[in-house]
JSON list of C-alpha atoms in Angstrom, two decimals:
[
{"chain": "H", "resi": 46, "resn": "MET", "atom": "CA", "xyz": [76.34, 76.36, 119.17]},
{"chain": "H", "resi": 47, "resn": "LEU", "atom": "CA", "xyz": [79.62, 74.85, 118.04]},
{"chain": "H", "resi": 48, "resn": "ALA", "atom": "CA", "xyz": [79.02, 75.93, 114.43]},
{"chain": "H", "resi": 49, "resn": "ALA", "atom": "CA", "xyz": [78.29, 79.50, 115.54]},
{"chain": "H", "resi": 50, "resn": "ASP", "atom": "CA", "xyz": [81.52, 79.61, 117.55]},
{"chain": "H", "resi": 51, "resn": "LYS", "atom": "CA", "xyz": [83.40, 78.28, 114.53]},
{"chain": "H", "resi": 52, "resn": "ASP", "atom": "CA", "xyz": [81.87, 80.93, 112.25]},
{"chain": "H", "resi": 53, "resn": "ARG", "atom": "CA", "xyz": [82.66, 83.67, 114.77]},
{"chain": "H", "resi": 54, "resn": "LEU", "atom": "CA", "xyz": [86.27, 82.48, 115.02]},
{"chain": "H", "resi": 55, "resn": "ILE", "atom": "CA", "xyz": [86.65, 82.39, 111.23]},
{"chain": "H", "resi": 56, "resn": "ALA", "atom": "CA", "xyz": [85.15, 85.89, 110.93]},
{"chain": "H", "resi": 57, "resn": "SER", "atom": "CA", "xyz": [87.51, 87.17, 113.61]},
{"chain": "H", "resi": 58, "resn": "ALA", "atom": "CA", "xyz": [90.51, 85.66, 111.81]},
{"chain": "H", "resi": 59, "resn": "LYS", "atom": "CA", "xyz": [89.42, 87.24, 108.53]},
{"chain": "H", "resi": 60, "resn": "GLN", "atom": "CA", "xyz": [88.97, 90.60, 110.20]},
{"chain": "H", "resi": 61, "resn": "THR", "atom": "CA", "xyz": [92.44, 90.40, 111.76]},
{"chain": "H", "resi": 62, "resn": "ALA", "atom": "CA", "xyz": [93.97, 89.46, 108.41]},
{"chain": "H", "resi": 63, "resn": "LEU", "atom": "CA", "xyz": [92.16, 92.37, 106.75]},
{"chain": "H", "resi": 64, "resn": "GLN", "atom": "CA", "xyz": [93.49, 94.78, 109.39]},
{"chain": "H", "resi": 65, "resn": "LEU", "atom": "CA", "xyz": [96.99, 93.46, 108.80]},
{"chain": "H", "resi": 66, "resn": "ARG", "atom": "CA", "xyz": [96.66, 93.94, 105.03]},
{"chain": "H", "resi": 67, "resn": "HIS", "atom": "CA", "xyz": [95.34, 97.45, 105.60]},
{"chain": "H", "resi": 68, "resn": "LYS", "atom": "CA", "xyz": [98.41, 98.30, 107.70]},
{"chain": "H", "resi": 69, "resn": "GLU", "atom": "CA", "xyz": [100.61, 96.86, 104.95]},
{"chain": "H", "resi": 70, "resn": "LEU", "atom": "CA", "xyz": [98.78, 98.98, 102.37]},
{"chain": "H", "resi": 71, "resn": "ASP", "atom": "CA", "xyz": [99.32, 102.09, 104.51]},
{"chain": "H", "resi": 72, "resn": "TYR", "atom": "CA", "xyz": [103.01, 101.22, 104.79]},
{"chain": "H", "resi": 73, "resn": "TYR", "atom": "CA", "xyz": [103.44, 101.04, 101.01]},
{"chain": "H", "resi": 74, "resn": "ILE", "atom": "CA", "xyz": [101.42, 104.20, 100.44]},
{"chain": "H", "resi": 75, "resn": "GLU", "atom": "CA", "xyz": [103.53, 106.14, 102.93]},
{"chain": "H", "resi": 76, "resn": "ARG", "atom": "CA", "xyz": [106.82, 104.89, 101.43]},
{"chain": "H", "resi": 77, "resn": "TYR", "atom": "CA", "xyz": [105.77, 105.55, 97.85]},
{"chain": "H", "resi": 78, "resn": "SER", "atom": "CA", "xyz": [104.48, 108.99, 98.77]},
{"chain": "H", "resi": 79, "resn": "ASN", "atom": "CA", "xyz": [107.84, 109.86, 100.31]},
{"chain": "H", "resi": 80, "resn": "LEU", "atom": "CA", "xyz": [109.68, 108.56, 97.25]},
{"chain": "H", "resi": 81, "resn": "ALA", "atom": "CA", "xyz": [107.40, 110.48, 94.89]},
{"chain": "H", "resi": 82, "resn": "THR", "atom": "CA", "xyz": [108.05, 113.70, 96.80]},
{"chain": "H", "resi": 83, "resn": "GLN", "atom": "CA", "xyz": [111.81, 113.23, 96.73]},
{"chain": "H", "resi": 84, "resn": "ALA", "atom": "CA", "xyz": [111.75, 112.19, 93.06]},
{"chain": "H", "resi": 85, "resn": "SER", "atom": "CA", "xyz": [109.88, 115.36, 92.13]},
{"chain": "H", "resi": 86, "resn": "ILE", "atom": "CA", "xyz": [112.52, 117.46, 93.87]},
{"chain": "H", "resi": 87, "resn": "ILE", "atom": "CA", "xyz": [115.32, 115.56, 92.12]},
{"chain": "H", "resi": 88, "resn": "ALA", "atom": "CA", "xyz": [113.57, 115.96, 88.76]},
{"chain": "H", "resi": 89, "resn": "GLY", "atom": "CA", "xyz": [113.26, 119.70, 89.37]},
{"chain": "H", "resi": 90, "resn": "PHE", "atom": "CA", "xyz": [116.95, 120.04, 90.18]},
{"chain": "H", "resi": 91, "resn": "ALA", "atom": "CA", "xyz": [117.90, 117.95, 87.13]},
{"chain": "H", "resi": 92, "resn": "PHE", "atom": "CA", "xyz": [115.71, 120.09, 84.88]},
{"chain": "H", "resi": 93, "resn": "ASP", "atom": "CA", "xyz": [117.19, 123.27, 86.33]},
{"chain": "H", "resi": 94, "resn": "SER", "atom": "CA", "xyz": [120.74, 122.02, 85.83]},
{"chain": "H", "resi": 95, "resn": "LEU", "atom": "CA", "xyz": [120.01, 121.05, 82.23]},
{"chain": "H", "resi": 96, "resn": "VAL", "atom": "CA", "xyz": [118.39, 124.38, 81.39]},
{"chain": "H", "resi": 97, "resn": "GLU", "atom": "CA", "xyz": [120.31, 126.90, 83.48]},
{"chain": "H", "resi": 98, "resn": "LEU", "atom": "CA", "xyz": [123.87, 125.59, 83.62]},
{"chain": "H", "resi": 99, "resn": "GLU", "atom": "CA", "xyz": [126.04, 126.11, 80.60]},
{"chain": "H", "resi": 100, "resn": "ILE", "atom": "CA", "xyz": [129.22, 124.19, 80.06]},
{"chain": "H", "resi": 101, "resn": "GLN", "atom": "CA", "xyz": [132.05, 126.59, 79.24]},
{"chain": "H", "resi": 102, "resn": "PRO", "atom": "CA", "xyz": [135.12, 125.48, 77.31]},
{"chain": "H", "resi": 103, "resn": "PRO", "atom": "CA", "xyz": [137.55, 124.29, 79.97]},
{"chain": "H", "resi": 104, "resn": "PRO", "atom": "CA", "xyz": [141.32, 124.51, 79.87]},
{"chain": "H", "resi": 105, "resn": "ILE", "atom": "CA", "xyz": [141.58, 120.80, 79.01]},
{"chain": "H", "resi": 106, "resn": "GLY", "atom": "CA", "xyz": [141.34, 120.84, 75.26]},
{"chain": "H", "resi": 107, "resn": "PRO", "atom": "CA", "xyz": [138.47, 120.61, 72.79]},
{"chain": "H", "resi": 108, "resn": "ALA", "atom": "CA", "xyz": [138.40, 116.81, 72.49]},
{"chain": "H", "resi": 109, "resn": "HIS", "atom": "CA", "xyz": [137.96, 116.28, 76.21]},
{"chain": "H", "resi": 110, "resn": "ALA", "atom": "CA", "xyz": [135.57, 119.21, 76.55]},
{"chain": "H", "resi": 111, "resn": "LYS", "atom": "CA", "xyz": [133.10, 117.73, 74.10]},
{"chain": "H", "resi": 112, "resn": "TRP", "atom": "CA", "xyz": [133.29, 114.37, 75.85]},
{"chain": "H", "resi": 113, "resn": "VAL", "atom": "CA", "xyz": [132.69, 115.91, 79.28]},
{"chain": "H", "resi": 114, "resn": "GLU", "atom": "CA", "xyz": [129.84, 118.05, 77.97]},
{"chain": "H", "resi": 115, "resn": "ALA", "atom": "CA", "xyz": [128.14, 115.10, 76.29]},
{"chain": "H", "resi": 116, "resn": "PHE", "atom": "CA", "xyz": [128.49, 112.95, 79.39]},
{"chain": "H", "resi": 117, "resn": "TYR", "atom": "CA", "xyz": [127.17, 115.77, 81.58]},
{"chain": "H", "resi": 118, "resn": "TYR", "atom": "CA", "xyz": [124.00, 116.24, 79.53]},
{"chain": "H", "resi": 119, "resn": "THR", "atom": "CA", "xyz": [123.47, 112.49, 79.18]},
{"chain": "H", "resi": 120, "resn": "ALA", "atom": "CA", "xyz": [123.76, 111.94, 82.93]},
{"chain": "H", "resi": 121, "resn": "GLY", "atom": "CA", "xyz": [121.49, 114.90, 83.65]},
{"chain": "H", "resi": 122, "resn": "SER", "atom": "CA", "xyz": [118.88, 113.60, 81.23]},
{"chain": "H", "resi": 123, "resn": "CYS", "atom": "CA", "xyz": [119.05, 110.12, 82.75]},
{"chain": "H", "resi": 124, "resn": "CYS", "atom": "CA", "xyz": [118.63, 111.61, 86.22]},
{"chain": "H", "resi": 125, "resn": "MET", "atom": "CA", "xyz": [115.55, 113.50, 85.15]},
{"chain": "H", "resi": 126, "resn": "ALA", "atom": "CA", "xyz": [114.10, 110.51, 83.29]},
{"chain": "H", "resi": 127, "resn": "PHE", "atom": "CA", "xyz": [114.52, 108.11, 86.22]},
{"chain": "H", "resi": 128, "resn": "ALA", "atom": "CA", "xyz": [113.14, 110.66, 88.68]},
{"chain": "H", "resi": 129, "resn": "LEU", "atom": "CA", "xyz": [110.07, 111.24, 86.51]},
{"chain": "H", "resi": 130, "resn": "TYR", "atom": "CA", "xyz": [109.59, 107.50, 86.07]},
{"chain": "H", "resi": 131, "resn": "THR", "atom": "CA", "xyz": [109.73, 107.05, 89.83]},
{"chain": "H", "resi": 132, "resn": "LEU", "atom": "CA", "xyz": [107.28, 109.89, 90.33]},
{"chain": "H", "resi": 133, "resn": "CYS", "atom": "CA", "xyz": [104.78, 108.56, 87.79]},
{"chain": "H", "resi": 134, "resn": "VAL", "atom": "CA", "xyz": [104.88, 104.90, 88.84]},
{"chain": "H", "resi": 135, "resn": "ALA", "atom": "CA", "xyz": [104.74, 105.70, 92.57]},
{"chain": "H", "resi": 136, "resn": "SER", "atom": "CA", "xyz": [101.85, 108.12, 92.07]},
{"chain": "H", "resi": 137, "resn": "PHE", "atom": "CA", "xyz": [99.97, 105.60, 89.96]},
{"chain": "H", "resi": 138, "resn": "ALA", "atom": "CA", "xyz": [100.53, 102.86, 92.54]},
{"chain": "H", "resi": 139, "resn": "ILE", "atom": "CA", "xyz": [99.28, 105.10, 95.35]},
{"chain": "H", "resi": 140, "resn": "VAL", "atom": "CA", "xyz": [96.14, 106.17, 93.50]},
{"chain": "H", "resi": 141, "resn": "TYR", "atom": "CA", "xyz": [95.37, 102.72, 92.10]},
{"chain": "H", "resi": 142, "resn": "GLY", "atom": "CA", "xyz": [96.06, 101.01, 95.43]},
{"chain": "H", "resi": 143, "resn": "HIS", "atom": "CA", "xyz": [93.77, 103.34, 97.36]},
{"chain": "H", "resi": 144, "resn": "ARG", "atom": "CA", "xyz": [91.01, 103.13, 94.77]},
{"chain": "H", "resi": 145, "resn": "LEU", "atom": "CA", "xyz": [91.16, 99.37, 94.52]},
{"chain": "H", "resi": 146, "resn": "ALA", "atom": "CA", "xyz": [91.20, 98.89, 98.29]},
{"chain": "H", "resi": 147, "resn": "LEU", "atom": "CA", "xyz": [88.25, 101.22, 98.88]},
{"chain": "H", "resi": 148, "resn": "GLN", "atom": "CA", "xyz": [86.03, 100.58, 95.87]},
{"chain": "H", "resi": 149, "resn": "GLY", "atom": "CA", "xyz": [86.93, 97.08, 94.82]},
{"chain": "H", "resi": 150, "resn": "PRO", "atom": "CA", "xyz": [85.06, 93.85, 95.46]},
{"chain": "H", "resi": 151, "resn": "THR", "atom": "CA", "xyz": [85.75, 91.42, 98.28]},
{"chain": "H", "resi": 152, "resn": "GLY", "atom": "CA", "xyz": [89.44, 90.60, 98.45]},
{"chain": "H", "resi": 153, "resn": "SER", "atom": "CA", "xyz": [90.48, 93.82, 96.80]},
{"chain": "H", "resi": 154, "resn": "VAL", "atom": "CA", "xyz": [92.70, 94.90, 99.69]},
{"chain": "H", "resi": 155, "resn": "GLU", "atom": "CA", "xyz": [94.90, 91.86, 99.05]},
{"chain": "H", "resi": 156, "resn": "ARG", "atom": "CA", "xyz": [95.01, 92.73, 95.35]},
{"chain": "H", "resi": 157, "resn": "ALA", "atom": "CA", "xyz": [95.91, 96.34, 96.16]},
{"chain": "H", "resi": 158, "resn": "VAL", "atom": "CA", "xyz": [98.79, 95.20, 98.37]},
{"chain": "H", "resi": 159, "resn": "ALA", "atom": "CA", "xyz": [99.90, 92.79, 95.62]},
{"chain": "H", "resi": 160, "resn": "VAL", "atom": "CA", "xyz": [99.94, 95.63, 93.08]},
{"chain": "H", "resi": 161, "resn": "MET", "atom": "CA", "xyz": [102.01, 97.76, 95.45]},
{"chain": "H", "resi": 162, "resn": "MET", "atom": "CA", "xyz": [104.45, 94.91, 96.10]},
{"chain": "H", "resi": 163, "resn": "LYS", "atom": "CA", "xyz": [104.76, 94.17, 92.38]},
{"chain": "H", "resi": 164, "resn": "SER", "atom": "CA", "xyz": [105.81, 97.71, 91.53]},
{"chain": "H", "resi": 165, "resn": "ARG", "atom": "CA", "xyz": [108.21, 98.00, 94.49]},
{"chain": "H", "resi": 166, "resn": "ALA", "atom": "CA", "xyz": [111.32, 96.76, 92.68]},
{"chain": "H", "resi": 167, "resn": "SER", "atom": "CA", "xyz": [110.98, 99.07, 89.69]},
{"chain": "H", "resi": 168, "resn": "ILE", "atom": "CA", "xyz": [110.26, 102.09, 91.90]},
{"chain": "H", "resi": 169, "resn": "PHE", "atom": "CA", "xyz": [113.26, 101.53, 94.17]},
{"chain": "H", "resi": 170, "resn": "ILE", "atom": "CA", "xyz": [115.67, 100.73, 91.31]},
{"chain": "H", "resi": 171, "resn": "SER", "atom": "CA", "xyz": [114.63, 103.80, 89.32]},
{"chain": "H", "resi": 172, "resn": "PHE", "atom": "CA", "xyz": [114.88, 105.96, 92.43]},
{"chain": "H", "resi": 173, "resn": "ALA", "atom": "CA", "xyz": [118.36, 104.62, 93.18]},
{"chain": "H", "resi": 174, "resn": "LEU", "atom": "CA", "xyz": [119.42, 105.45, 89.62]},
{"chain": "H", "resi": 175, "resn": "ALA", "atom": "CA", "xyz": [117.86, 108.90, 89.95]},
{"chain": "H", "resi": 176, "resn": "LEU", "atom": "CA", "xyz": [120.04, 109.40, 93.03]},
{"chain": "H", "resi": 177, "resn": "PHE", "atom": "CA", "xyz": [123.14, 108.08, 91.26]},
{"chain": "H", "resi": 178, "resn": "PHE", "atom": "CA", "xyz": [123.11, 110.31, 88.19]},
{"chain": "H", "resi": 179, "resn": "PRO", "atom": "CA", "xyz": [123.29, 113.71, 89.98]},
{"chain": "H", "resi": 180, "resn": "SER", "atom": "CA", "xyz": [126.63, 112.64, 91.40]},
{"chain": "H", "resi": 181, "resn": "VAL", "atom": "CA", "xyz": [127.79, 111.79, 87.87]},
{"chain": "H", "resi": 182, "resn": "THR", "atom": "CA", "xyz": [126.71, 115.22, 86.63]},
{"chain": "H", "resi": 183, "resn": "GLY", "atom": "CA", "xyz": [128.50, 116.80, 89.56]},
{"chain": "H", "resi": 184, "resn": "ILE", "atom": "CA", "xyz": [131.67, 114.91, 88.76]},
{"chain": "H", "resi": 185, "resn": "MET", "atom": "CA", "xyz": [131.48, 115.96, 85.12]},
{"chain": "H", "resi": 186, "resn": "ALA", "atom": "CA", "xyz": [130.82, 119.59, 86.05]},
{"chain": "H", "resi": 187, "resn": "GLY", "atom": "CA", "xyz": [133.73, 119.48, 88.47]},
{"chain": "H", "resi": 188, "resn": "ALA", "atom": "CA", "xyz": [136.00, 117.92, 85.88]},
{"chain": "H", "resi": 189, "resn": "ASN", "atom": "CA", "xyz": [134.98, 120.60, 83.44]},
{"chain": "H", "resi": 190, "resn": "ILE", "atom": "CA", "xyz": [135.52, 123.49, 85.85]},
{"chain": "H", "resi": 191, "resn": "SER", "atom": "CA", "xyz": [138.73, 122.40, 87.53]},
{"chain": "H", "resi": 192, "resn": "GLY", "atom": "CA", "xyz": [140.36, 120.91, 84.48]},
{"chain": "H", "resi": 193, "resn": "LEU", "atom": "CA", "xyz": [140.99, 117.52, 86.08]},
{"chain": "H", "resi": 194, "resn": "LEU", "atom": "CA", "xyz": [141.05, 115.87, 82.69]},
{"chain": "H", "resi": 195, "resn": "ARG", "atom": "CA", "xyz": [144.24, 117.26, 81.28]},
{"chain": "H", "resi": 196, "resn": "ASP", "atom": "CA", "xyz": [145.13, 117.20, 77.63]},
{"chain": "H", "resi": 197, "resn": "PRO", "atom": "CA", "xyz": [147.92, 114.63, 77.20]},
{"chain": "H", "resi": 198, "resn": "SER", "atom": "CA", "xyz": [149.87, 116.82, 74.74]}
]
């Protein structure tokens, strides 16, 4: 009788731990899904700004204009690259985490959560950079339009 109670208690503890891991997996999936959605929107805006916007020669001189234009396109490309990286890694983590948790062997839910936790830093850093670079492109476009960078001569 004592051994049966012990086995039942151990099974109950394992079931509670599994439920906790499942909630943690759902947390990561929800966060990564939100980041992937936002990253796809940012990537679309970055692509549109790279394709549709054209830098006109500003009243600040040719040397500064080329520098501003180069920095604008570099920042826009970096924004798009980081947004696409975030989108791809977050989507892969969501799909792989779900698949591993549902179809994997015993203990696969813990492995799925570990995979999600491992990719967390790279996803958040790349998303932060994807949010940073549109402001840089905006500053460069504003400097180009308003002529904030004046020719020293």
